JSON list of N, CA and C in Angstrom, two decimals:
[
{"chain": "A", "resi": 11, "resn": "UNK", "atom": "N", "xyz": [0.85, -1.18, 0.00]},
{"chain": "A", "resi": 11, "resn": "UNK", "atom": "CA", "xyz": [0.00, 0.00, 0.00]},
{"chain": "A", "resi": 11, "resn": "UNK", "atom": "C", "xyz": [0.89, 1.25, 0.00]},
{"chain": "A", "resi": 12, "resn": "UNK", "atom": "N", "xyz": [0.38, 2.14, -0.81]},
{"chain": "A", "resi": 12, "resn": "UNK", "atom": "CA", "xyz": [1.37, 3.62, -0.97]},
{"chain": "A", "resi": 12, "resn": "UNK", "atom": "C", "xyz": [1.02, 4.31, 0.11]},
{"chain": "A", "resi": 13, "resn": "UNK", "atom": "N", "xyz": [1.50, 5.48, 0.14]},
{"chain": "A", "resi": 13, "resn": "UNK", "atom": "CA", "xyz": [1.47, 6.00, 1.67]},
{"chain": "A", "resi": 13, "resn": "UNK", "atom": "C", "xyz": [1.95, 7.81, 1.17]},
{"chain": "A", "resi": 14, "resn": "UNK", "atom": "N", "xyz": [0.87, 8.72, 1.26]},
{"chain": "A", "resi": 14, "resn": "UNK", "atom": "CA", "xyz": [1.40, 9.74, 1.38]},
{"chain": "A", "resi": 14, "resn": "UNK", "atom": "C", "xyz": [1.69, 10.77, 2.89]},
{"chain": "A", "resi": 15, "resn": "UNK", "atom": "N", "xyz": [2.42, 11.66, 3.09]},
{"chain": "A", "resi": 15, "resn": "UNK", "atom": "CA", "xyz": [3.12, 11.87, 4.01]},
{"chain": "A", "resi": 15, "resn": "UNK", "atom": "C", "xyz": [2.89, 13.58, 4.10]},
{"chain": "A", "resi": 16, "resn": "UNK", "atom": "N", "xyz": [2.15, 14.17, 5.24]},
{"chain": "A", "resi": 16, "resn": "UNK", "atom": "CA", "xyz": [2.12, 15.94, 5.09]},
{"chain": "A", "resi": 16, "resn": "UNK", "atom": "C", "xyz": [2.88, 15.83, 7.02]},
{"chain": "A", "resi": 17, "resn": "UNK", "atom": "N", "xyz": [3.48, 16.79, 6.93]},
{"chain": "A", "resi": 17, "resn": "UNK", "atom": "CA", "xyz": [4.46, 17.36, 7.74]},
{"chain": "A", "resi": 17, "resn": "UNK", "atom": "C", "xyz": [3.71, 18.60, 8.53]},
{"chain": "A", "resi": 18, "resn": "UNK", "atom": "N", "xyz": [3.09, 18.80, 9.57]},
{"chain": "A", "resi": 18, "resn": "UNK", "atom": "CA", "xyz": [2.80, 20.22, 9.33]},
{"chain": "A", "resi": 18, "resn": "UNK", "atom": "C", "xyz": [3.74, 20.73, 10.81]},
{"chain": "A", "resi": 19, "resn": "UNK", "atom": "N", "xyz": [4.14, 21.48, 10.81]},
{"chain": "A", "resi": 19, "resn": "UNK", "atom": "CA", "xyz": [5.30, 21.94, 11.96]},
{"chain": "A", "resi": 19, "resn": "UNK", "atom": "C", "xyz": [5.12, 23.08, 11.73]},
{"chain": "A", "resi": 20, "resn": "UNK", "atom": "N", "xyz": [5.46, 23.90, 12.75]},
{"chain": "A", "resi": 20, "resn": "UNK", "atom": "CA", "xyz": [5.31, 25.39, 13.52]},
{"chain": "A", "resi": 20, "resn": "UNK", "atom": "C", "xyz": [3.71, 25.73, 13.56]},
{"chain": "A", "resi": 21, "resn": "UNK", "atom": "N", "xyz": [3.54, 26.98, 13.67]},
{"chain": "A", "resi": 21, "resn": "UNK", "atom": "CA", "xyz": [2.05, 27.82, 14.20]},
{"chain": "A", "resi": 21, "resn": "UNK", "atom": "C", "xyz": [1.19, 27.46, 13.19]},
{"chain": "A", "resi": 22, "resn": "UNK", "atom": "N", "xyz": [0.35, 27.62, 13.65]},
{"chain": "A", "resi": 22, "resn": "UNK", "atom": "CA", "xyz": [-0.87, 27.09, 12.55]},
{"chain": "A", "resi": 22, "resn": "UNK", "atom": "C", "xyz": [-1.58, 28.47, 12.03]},
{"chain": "A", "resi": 23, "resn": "UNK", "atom": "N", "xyz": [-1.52, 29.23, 10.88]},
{"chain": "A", "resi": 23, "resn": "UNK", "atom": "CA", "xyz": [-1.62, 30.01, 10.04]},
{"chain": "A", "resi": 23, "resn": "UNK", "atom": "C", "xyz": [-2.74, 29.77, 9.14]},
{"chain": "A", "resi": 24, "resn": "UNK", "atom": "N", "xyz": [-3.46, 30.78, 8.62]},
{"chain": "A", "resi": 24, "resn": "UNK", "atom": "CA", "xyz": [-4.19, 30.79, 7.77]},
{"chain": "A", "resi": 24, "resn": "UNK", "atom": "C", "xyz": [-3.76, 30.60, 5.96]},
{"chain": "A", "resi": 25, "resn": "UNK", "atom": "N", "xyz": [-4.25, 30.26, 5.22]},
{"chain": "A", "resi": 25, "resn": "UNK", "atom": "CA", "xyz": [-3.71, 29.70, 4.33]},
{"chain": "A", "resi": 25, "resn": "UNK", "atom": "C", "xyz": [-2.88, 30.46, 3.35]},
{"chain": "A", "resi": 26, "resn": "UNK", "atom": "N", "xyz": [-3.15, 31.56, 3.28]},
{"chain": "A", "resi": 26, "resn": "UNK", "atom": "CA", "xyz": [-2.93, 32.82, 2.00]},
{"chain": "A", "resi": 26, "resn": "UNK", "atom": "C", "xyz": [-1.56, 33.23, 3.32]},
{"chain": "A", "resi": 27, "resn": "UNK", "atom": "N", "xyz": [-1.14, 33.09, 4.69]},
{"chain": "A", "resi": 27, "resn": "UNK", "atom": "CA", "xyz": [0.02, 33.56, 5.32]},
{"chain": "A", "resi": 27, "resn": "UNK", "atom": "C", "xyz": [0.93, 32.41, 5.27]},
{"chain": "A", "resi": 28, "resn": "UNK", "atom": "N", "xyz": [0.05, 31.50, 5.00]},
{"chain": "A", "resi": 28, "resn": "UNK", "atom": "CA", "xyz": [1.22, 30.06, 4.92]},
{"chain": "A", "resi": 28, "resn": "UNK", "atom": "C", "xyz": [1.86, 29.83, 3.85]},
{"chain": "A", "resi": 29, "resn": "UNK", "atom": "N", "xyz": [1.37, 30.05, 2.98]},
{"chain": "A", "resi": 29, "resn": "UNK", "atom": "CA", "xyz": [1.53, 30.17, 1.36]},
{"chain": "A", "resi": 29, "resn": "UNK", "atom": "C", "xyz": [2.93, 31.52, 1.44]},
{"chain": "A", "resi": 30, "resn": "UNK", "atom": "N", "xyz": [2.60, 31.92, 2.19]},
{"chain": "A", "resi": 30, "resn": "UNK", "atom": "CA", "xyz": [3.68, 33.84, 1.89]},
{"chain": "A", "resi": 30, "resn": "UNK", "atom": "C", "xyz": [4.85, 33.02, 2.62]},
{"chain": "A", "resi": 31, "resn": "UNK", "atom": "N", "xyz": [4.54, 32.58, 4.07]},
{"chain": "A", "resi": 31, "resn": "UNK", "atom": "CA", "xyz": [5.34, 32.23, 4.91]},
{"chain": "A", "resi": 31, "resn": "UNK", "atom": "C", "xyz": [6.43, 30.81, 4.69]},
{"chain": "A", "resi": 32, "resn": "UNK", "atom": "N", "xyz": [6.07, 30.05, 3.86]},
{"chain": "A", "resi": 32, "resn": "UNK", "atom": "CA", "xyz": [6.31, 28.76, 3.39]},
{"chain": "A", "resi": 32, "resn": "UNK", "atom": "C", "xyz": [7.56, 29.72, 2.04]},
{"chain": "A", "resi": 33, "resn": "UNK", "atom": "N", "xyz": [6.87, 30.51, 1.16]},
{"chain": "A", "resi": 33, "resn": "UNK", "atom": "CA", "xyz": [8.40, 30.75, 0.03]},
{"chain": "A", "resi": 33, "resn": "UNK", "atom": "C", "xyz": [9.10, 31.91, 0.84]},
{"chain": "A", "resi": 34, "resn": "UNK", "atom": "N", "xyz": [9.30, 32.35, 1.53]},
{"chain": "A", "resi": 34, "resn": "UNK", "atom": "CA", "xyz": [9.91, 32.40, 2.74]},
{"chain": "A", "resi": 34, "resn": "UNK", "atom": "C", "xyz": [11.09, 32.15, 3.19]},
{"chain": "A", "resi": 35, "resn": "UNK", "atom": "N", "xyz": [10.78, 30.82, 3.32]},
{"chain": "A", "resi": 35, "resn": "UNK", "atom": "CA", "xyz": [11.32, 29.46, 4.22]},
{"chain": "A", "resi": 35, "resn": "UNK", "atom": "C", "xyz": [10.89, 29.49, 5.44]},
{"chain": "A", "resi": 36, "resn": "UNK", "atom": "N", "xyz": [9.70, 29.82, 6.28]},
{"chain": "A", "resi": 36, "resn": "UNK", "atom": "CA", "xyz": [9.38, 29.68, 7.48]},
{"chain": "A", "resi": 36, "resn": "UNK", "atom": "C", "xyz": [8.88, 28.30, 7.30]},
{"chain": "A", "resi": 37, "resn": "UNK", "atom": "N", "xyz": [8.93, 27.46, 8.17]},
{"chain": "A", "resi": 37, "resn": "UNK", "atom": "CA", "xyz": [8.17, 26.30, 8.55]},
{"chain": "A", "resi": 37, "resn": "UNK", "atom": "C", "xyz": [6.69, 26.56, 9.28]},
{"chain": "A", "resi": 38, "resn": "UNK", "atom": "N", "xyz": [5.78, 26.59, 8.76]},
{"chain": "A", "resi": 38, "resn": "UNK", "atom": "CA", "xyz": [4.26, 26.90, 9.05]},
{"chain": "A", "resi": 38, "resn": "UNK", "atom": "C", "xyz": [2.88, 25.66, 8.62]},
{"chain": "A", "resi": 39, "resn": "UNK", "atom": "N", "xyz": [2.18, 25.69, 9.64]},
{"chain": "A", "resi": 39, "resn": "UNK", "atom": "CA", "xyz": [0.80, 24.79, 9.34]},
{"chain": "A", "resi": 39, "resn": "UNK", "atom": "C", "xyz": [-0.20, 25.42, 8.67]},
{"chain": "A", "resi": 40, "resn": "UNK", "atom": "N", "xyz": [-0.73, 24.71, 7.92]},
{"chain": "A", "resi": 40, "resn": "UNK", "atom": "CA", "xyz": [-2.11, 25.79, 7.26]},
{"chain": "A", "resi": 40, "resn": "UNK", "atom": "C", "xyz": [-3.03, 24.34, 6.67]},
{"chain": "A", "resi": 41, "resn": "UNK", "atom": "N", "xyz": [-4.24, 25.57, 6.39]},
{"chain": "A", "resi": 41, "resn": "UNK", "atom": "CA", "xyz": [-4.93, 24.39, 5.99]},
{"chain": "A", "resi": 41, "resn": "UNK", "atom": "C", "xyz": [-4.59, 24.00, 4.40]},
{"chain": "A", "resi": 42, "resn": "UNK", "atom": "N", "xyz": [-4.56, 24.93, 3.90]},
{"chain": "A", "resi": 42, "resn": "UNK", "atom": "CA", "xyz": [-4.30, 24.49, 2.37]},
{"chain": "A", "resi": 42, "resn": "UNK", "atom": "C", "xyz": [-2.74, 23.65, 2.33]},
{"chain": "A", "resi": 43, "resn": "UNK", "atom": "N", "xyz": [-2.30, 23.41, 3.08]},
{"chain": "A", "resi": 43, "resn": "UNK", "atom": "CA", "xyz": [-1.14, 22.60, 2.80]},
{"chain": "A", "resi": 43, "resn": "UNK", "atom": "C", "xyz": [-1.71, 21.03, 3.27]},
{"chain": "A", "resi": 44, "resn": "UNK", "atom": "N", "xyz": [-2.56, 20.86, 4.19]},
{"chain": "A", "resi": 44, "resn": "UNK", "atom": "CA", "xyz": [-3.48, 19.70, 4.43]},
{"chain": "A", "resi": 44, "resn": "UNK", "atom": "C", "xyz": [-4.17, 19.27, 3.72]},
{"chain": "A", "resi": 45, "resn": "UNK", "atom": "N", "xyz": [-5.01, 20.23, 3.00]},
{"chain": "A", "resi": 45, "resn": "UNK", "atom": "CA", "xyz": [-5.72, 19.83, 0.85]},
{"chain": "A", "resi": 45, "resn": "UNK", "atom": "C", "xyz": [-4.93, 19.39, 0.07]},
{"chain": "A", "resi": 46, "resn": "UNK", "atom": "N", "xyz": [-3.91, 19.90, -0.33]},
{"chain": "A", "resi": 46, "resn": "UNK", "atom": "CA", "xyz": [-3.08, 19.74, -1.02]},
{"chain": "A", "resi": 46, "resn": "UNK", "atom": "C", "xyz": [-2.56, 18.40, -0.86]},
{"chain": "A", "resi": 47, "resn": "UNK", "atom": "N", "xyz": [-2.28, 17.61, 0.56]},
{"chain": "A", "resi": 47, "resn": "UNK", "atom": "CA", "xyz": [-1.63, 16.26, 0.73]},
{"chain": "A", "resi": 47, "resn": "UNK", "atom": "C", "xyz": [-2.89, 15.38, 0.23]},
{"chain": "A", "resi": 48, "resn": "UNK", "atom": "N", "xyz": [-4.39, 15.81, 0.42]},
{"chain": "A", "resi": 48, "resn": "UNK", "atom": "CA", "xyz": [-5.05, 14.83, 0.72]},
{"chain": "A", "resi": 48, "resn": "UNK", "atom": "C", "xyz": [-5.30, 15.04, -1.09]},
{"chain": "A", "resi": 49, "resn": "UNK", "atom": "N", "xyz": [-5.47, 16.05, -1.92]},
{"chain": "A", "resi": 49, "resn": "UNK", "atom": "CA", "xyz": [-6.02, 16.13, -3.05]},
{"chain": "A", "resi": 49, "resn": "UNK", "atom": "C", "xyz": [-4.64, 15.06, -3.71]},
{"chain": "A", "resi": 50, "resn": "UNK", "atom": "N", "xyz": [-3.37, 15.35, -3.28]},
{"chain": "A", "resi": 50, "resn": "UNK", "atom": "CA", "xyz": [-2.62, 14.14, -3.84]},
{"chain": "A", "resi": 50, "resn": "UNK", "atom": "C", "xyz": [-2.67, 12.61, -3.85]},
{"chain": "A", "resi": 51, "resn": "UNK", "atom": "N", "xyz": [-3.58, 12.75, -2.90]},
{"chain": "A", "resi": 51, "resn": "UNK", "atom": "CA", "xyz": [-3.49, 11.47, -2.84]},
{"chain": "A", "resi": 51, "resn": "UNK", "atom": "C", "xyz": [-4.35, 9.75, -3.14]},
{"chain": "A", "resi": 52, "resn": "UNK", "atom": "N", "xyz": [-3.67, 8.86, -4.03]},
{"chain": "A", "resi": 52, "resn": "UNK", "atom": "CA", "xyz": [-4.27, 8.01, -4.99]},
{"chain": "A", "resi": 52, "resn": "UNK", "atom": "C", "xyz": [-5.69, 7.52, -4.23]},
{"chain": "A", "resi": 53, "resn": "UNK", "atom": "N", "xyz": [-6.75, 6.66, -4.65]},
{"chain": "A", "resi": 53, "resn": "UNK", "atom": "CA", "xyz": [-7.82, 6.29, -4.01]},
{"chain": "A", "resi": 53, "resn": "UNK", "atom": "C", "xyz": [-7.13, 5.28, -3.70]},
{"chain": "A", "resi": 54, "resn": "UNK", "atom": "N", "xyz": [-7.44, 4.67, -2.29]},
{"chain": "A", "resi": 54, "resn": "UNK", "atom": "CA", "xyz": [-6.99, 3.53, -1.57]},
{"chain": "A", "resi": 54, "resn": "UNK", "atom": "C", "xyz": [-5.17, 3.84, -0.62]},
{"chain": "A", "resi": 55, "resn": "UNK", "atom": "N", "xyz": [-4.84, 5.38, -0.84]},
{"chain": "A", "resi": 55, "resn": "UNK", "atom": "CA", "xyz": [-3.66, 5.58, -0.60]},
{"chain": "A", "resi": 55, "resn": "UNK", "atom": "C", "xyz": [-3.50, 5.87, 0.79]},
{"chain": "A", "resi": 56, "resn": "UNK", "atom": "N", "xyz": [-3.26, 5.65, 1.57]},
{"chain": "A", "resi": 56, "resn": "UNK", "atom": "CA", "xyz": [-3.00, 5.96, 3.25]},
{"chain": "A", "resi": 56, "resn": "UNK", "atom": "C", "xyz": [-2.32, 7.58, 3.28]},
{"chain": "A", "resi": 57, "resn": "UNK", "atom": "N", "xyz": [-2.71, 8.34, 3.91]},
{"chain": "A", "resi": 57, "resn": "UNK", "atom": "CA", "xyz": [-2.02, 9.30, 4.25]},
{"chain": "A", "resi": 57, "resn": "UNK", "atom": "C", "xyz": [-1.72, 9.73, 5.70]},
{"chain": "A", "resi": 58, "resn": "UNK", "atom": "N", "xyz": [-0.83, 9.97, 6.15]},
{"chain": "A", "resi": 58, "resn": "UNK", "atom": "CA", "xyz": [0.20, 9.81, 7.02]},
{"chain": "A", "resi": 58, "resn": "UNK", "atom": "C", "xyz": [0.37, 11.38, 7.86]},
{"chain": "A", "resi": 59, "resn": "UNK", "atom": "N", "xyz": [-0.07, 12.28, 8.56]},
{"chain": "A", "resi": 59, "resn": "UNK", "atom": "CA", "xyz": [-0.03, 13.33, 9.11]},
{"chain": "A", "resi": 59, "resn": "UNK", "atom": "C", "xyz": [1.03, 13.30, 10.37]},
{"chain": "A", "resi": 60, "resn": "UNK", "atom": "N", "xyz": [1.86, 14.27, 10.22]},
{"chain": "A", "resi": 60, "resn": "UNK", "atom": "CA", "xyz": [2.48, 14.53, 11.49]},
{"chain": "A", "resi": 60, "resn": "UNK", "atom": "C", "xyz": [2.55, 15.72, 12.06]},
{"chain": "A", "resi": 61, "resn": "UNK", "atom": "N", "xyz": [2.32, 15.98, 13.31]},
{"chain": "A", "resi": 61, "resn": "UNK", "atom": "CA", "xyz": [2.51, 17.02, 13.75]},
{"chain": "A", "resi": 61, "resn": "UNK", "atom": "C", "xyz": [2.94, 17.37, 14.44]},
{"chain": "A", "resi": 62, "resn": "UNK", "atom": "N", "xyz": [3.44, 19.02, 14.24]},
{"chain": "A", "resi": 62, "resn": "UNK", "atom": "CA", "xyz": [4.32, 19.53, 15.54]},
{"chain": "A", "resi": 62, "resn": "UNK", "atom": "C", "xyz": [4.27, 20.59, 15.70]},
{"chain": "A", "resi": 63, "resn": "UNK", "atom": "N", "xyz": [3.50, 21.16, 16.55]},
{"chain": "A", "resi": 63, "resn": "UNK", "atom": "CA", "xyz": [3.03, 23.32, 16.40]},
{"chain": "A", "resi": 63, "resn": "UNK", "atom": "C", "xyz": [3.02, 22.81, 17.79]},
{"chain": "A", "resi": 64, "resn": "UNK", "atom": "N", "xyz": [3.32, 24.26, 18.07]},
{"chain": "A", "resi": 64, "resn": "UNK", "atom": "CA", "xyz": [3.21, 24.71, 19.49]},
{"chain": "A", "resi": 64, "resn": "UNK", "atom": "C", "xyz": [1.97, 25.45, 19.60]},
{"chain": "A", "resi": 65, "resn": "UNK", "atom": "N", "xyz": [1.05, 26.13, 18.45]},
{"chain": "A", "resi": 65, "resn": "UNK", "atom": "CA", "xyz": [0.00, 26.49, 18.75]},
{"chain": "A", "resi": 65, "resn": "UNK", "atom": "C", "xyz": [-0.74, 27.57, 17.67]},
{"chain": "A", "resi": 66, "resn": "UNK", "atom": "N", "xyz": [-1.05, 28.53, 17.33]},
{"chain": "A", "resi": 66, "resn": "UNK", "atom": "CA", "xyz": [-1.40, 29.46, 16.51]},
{"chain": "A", "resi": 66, "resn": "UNK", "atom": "C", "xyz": [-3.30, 29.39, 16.10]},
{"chain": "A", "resi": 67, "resn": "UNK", "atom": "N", "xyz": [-3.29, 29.73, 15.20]},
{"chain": "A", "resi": 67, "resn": "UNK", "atom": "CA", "xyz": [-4.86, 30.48, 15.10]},
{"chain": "A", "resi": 67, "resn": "UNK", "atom": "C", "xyz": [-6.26, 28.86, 15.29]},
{"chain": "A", "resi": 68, "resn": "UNK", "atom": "N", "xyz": [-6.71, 29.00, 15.72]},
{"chain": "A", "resi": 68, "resn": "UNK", "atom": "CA", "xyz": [-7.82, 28.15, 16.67]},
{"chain": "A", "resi": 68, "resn": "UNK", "atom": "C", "xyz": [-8.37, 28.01, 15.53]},
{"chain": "A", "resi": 69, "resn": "UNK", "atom": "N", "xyz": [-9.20, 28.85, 14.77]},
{"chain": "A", "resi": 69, "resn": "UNK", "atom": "CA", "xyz": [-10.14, 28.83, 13.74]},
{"chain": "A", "resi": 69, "resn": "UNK", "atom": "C", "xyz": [-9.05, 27.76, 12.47]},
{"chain": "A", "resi": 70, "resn": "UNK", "atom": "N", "xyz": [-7.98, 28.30, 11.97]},
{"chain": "A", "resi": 70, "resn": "UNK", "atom": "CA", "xyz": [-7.21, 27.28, 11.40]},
{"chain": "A", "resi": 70, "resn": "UNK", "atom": "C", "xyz": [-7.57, 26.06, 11.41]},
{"chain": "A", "resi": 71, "resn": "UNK", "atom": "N", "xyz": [-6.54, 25.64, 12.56]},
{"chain": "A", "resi": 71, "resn": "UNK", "atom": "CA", "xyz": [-6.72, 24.06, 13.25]},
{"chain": "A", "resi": 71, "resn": "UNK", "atom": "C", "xyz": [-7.49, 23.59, 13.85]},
{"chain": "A", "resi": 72, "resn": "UNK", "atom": "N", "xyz": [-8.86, 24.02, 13.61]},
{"chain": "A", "resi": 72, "resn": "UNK", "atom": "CA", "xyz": [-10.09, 23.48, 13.43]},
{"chain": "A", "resi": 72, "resn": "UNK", "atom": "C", "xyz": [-10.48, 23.36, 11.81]},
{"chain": "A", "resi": 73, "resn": "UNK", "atom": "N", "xyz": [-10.43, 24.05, 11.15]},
{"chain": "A", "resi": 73, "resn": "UNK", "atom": "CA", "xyz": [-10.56, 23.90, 9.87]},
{"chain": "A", "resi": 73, "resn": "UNK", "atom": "C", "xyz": [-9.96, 22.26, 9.03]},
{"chain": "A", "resi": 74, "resn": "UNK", "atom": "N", "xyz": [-8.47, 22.46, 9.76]},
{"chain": "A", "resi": 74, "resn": "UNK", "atom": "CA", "xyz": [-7.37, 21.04, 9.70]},
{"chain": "A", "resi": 74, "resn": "UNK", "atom": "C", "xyz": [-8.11, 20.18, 10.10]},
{"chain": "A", "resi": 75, "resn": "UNK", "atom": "N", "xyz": [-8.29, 20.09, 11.34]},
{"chain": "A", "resi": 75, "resn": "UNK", "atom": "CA", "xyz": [-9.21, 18.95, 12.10]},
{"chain": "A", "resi": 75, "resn": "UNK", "atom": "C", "xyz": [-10.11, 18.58, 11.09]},
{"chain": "A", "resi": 76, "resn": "UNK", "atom": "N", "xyz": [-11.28, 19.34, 10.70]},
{"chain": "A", "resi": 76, "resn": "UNK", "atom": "CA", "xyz": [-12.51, 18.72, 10.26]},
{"chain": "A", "resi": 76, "resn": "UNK", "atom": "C", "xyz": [-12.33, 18.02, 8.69]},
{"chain": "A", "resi": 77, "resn": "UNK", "atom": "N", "xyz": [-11.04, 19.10, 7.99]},
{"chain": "A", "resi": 77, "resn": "UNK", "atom": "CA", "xyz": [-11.10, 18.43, 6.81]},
{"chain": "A", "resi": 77, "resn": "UNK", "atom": "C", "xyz": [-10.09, 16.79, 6.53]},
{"chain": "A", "resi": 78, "resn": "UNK", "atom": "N", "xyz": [-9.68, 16.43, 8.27]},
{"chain": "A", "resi": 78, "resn": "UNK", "atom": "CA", "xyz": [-8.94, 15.20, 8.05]},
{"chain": "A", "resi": 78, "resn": "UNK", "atom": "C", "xyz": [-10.27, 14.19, 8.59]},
{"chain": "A", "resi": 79, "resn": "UNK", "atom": "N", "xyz": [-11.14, 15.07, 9.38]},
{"chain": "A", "resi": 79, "resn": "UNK", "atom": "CA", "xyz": [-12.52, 14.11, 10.29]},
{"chain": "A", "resi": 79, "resn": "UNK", "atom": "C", "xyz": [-12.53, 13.79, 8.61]},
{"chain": "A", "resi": 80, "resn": "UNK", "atom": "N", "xyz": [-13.36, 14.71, 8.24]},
{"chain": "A", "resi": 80, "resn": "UNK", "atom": "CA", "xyz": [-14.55, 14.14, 6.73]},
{"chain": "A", "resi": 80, "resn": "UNK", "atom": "C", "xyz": [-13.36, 13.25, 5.93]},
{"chain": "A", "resi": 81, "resn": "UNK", "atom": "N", "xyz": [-11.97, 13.54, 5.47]},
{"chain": "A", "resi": 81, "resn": "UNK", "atom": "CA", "xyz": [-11.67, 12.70, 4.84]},
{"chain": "A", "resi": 81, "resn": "UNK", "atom": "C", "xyz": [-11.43, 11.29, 5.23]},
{"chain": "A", "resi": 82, "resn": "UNK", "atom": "N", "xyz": [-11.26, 10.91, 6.06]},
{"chain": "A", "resi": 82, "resn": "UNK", "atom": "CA", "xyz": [-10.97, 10.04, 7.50]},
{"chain": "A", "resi": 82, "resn": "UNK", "atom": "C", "xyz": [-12.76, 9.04, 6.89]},
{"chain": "A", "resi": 83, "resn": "UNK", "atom": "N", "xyz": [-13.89, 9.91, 7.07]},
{"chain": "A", "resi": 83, "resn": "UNK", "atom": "CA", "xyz": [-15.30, 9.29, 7.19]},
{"chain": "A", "resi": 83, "resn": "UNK", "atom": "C", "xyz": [-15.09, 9.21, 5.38]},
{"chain": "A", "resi": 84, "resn": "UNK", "atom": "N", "xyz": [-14.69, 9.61, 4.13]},
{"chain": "A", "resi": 84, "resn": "UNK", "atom": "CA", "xyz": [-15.07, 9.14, 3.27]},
{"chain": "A", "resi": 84, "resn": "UNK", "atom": "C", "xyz": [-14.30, 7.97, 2.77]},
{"chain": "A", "resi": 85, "resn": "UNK", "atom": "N", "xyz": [-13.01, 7.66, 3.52]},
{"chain": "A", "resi": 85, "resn": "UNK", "atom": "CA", "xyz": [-12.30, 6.30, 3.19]},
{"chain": "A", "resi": 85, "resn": "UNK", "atom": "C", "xyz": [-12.68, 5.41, 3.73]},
{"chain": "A", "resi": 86, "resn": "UNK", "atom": "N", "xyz": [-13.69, 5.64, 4.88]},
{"chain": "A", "resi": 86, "resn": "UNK", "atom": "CA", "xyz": [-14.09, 4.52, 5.52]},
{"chain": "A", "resi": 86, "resn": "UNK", "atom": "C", "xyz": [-15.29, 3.73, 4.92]},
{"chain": "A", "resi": 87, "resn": "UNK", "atom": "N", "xyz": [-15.97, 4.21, 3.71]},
{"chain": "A", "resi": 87, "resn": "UNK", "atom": "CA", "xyz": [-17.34, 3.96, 3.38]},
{"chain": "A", "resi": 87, "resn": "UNK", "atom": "C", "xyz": [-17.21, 2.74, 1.74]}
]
C-alpha cells in the first residue's frame, strides 16, 4: 500500500500567510497545505499526518481537524 506523508510543523496560520510564509522558508501549518496532501493522494492511498506546532490560530486548526474528520469518514465507506 502507498502512503502519502504531510508534515505540518510550527504555528498554525491561515492559508494565503502560509503560502507567503512557506516561500519564505518559514516552517508553518495551514490548511491548504493539508488539501493539497489529501487532493494528492491516490484512491486507496493511506495518508500519514504529522505534527508539531506549538500552537497558533484556533479557527485554522479546526478547519485542519474537520477536513482530516470528513476525509478520514469518506475512506471509511
Amino acid at each position: 500500500m502507498q502512503m502519502a506523508r504531510v508534515n505540518l510543523n510550527g504555528p498554525v496560520v491561515d492559508t494565503t500567510s502560509g503560502r507567503i510564509y512557506t516561500r519564505w522558508g518559514f516552517e508553518v501549518a495551514f490548511p491548504g497545505k493539508v488539501q493539497d496532501a489529501i487532493d494528492s493522494c491516490l484512491p486507496g492511498e493511506k495518508l500519514d499526518v504529522y505534527i508539531n506546532s506549538g500552537g497558533g490560530s484556533v479557527f485554522d486548526g479546526s478547519e485542519i481537524y474537520t477536513m482530516l474528520r470528513d476525509e478520514a469518514k469518506k475512506r471509511e465507506v
